[in-house]
């Protein structure tokens, strides 16, 4: 259809301000659901082609960088062990800021460095804080409580409850929940194995900037023999700081699936991303955590 047709209903030809575009392809508009259903036989093929193209463009678009730590304003690390979720205020901070006052002996361990709220005194209290955050619509709290139900820690083990919370969080664009759902479908754990659904959730997580999901998609495509698509995924995730993706590009260069230019470009982008997430304070926090583990 031409651009002028967008001013009229594709089914009945009427114009007006109340027309709504097709959700999938954005190519046509309709008066209402009745007109949309009537036009579906003529539009369905074109719609699928256009929708697939839109999704493909979105999938391989460079995602936004991971958020900054709200205290030091450096990009949050990729590794989960290098960041902390604070259920008191709902903030995700880096461990560098999380342990800075403790290392400097300015405060006791457990005081939130952002809102200064003491940590819960019991595991039950920590779960209650998650529930409070969930009431406020906090997707990360939903995800974390879902993980608690999956493992059966503090709360009774309940896979159905875990799935329910992950799906709620995923609808609120929680990449970690999309990744957990993808892994559940890929492995056939707590849900029936479904490779298509696994890929779908990895794709949504990857578009949100989750490098683990992006790396898994690269592996998935490589195993299917789609080396060009695999390389695209590895290039994006290595540029976000993913070590495993950089190794895959190096391997691809050796095997002839990636060019020298691809590998050099990936090396530069990977280093730049790593540098943006690095600081002396974060290094000190890692050393502190390692020392405390040795004595416990």
PDB file of C-alpha atoms in Angstrom, residues 64-69 72-78 94 211 239-241 269 272-278 282:
ATOM      1  CA  UNK A  64      21.396   0.499  24.957  1.00  0.00           C
ATOM      2  CA  UNK A  65      24.346   0.144  27.383  1.00  0.00           C
ATOM      3  CA  UNK A  66      23.672  -1.328  30.786  1.00  0.00           C
ATOM      4  CA  UNK A  67      22.584   1.200  33.391  1.00  0.00           C
ATOM      5  CA  UNK A  68      24.954   3.256  35.496  1.00  0.00           C
ATOM      6  CA  UNK A  69      25.473   2.636  39.175  1.00  0.00           C
ATOM      7  CA  UNK A  72      29.481   6.227  41.227  1.00  0.00           C
ATOM      8  CA  UNK A  73      27.786   6.766  37.834  1.00  0.00           C
ATOM      9  CA  UNK A  74      29.955   4.158  36.126  1.00  0.00           C
ATOM     10  CA  UNK A  75      28.296   1.496  33.998  1.00  0.00           C
ATOM     11  CA  UNK A  76      27.141  -1.448  36.068  1.00  0.00           C
ATOM     12  CA  UNK A  77      29.285  -4.584  35.636  1.00  0.00           C
ATOM     13  CA  UNK A  78      28.014  -7.548  33.626  1.00  0.00           C
ATOM     14  CA  UNK A  94      28.002  -1.994  41.951  1.00  0.00           C
ATOM     15  CA  UNK A 211      24.683 -10.098  26.941  1.00  0.00           C
ATOM     16  CA  UNK A 239      31.115  -4.955  22.193  1.00  0.00           C
ATOM     17  CA  UNK A 240      29.147  -4.882  25.447  1.00  0.00           C
ATOM     18  CA  UNK A 241      32.030  -6.589  27.276  1.00  0.00           C
ATOM     19  CA  UNK A 269      34.939  -2.458  21.344  1.00  0.00           C
ATOM     20  CA  UNK A 272      36.401   0.086  25.588  1.00  0.00           C
ATOM     21  CA  UNK A 273      33.369  -1.509  27.212  1.00  0.00           C
ATOM     22  CA  UNK A 274      35.474  -3.187  29.899  1.00  0.00           C
ATOM     23  CA  UNK A 275      37.265   0.070  30.674  1.00  0.00           C
ATOM     24  CA  UNK A 276      33.920   1.829  31.184  1.00  0.00           C
ATOM     25  CA  UNK A 277      32.953  -0.718  33.845  1.00  0.00           C
ATOM     26  CA  UNK A 278      36.296  -0.806  35.657  1.00  0.00           C
ATOM     27  CA  UNK A 282      35.428  -2.155  42.249  1.00  0.00           C
TER      28      UNK A 282
END
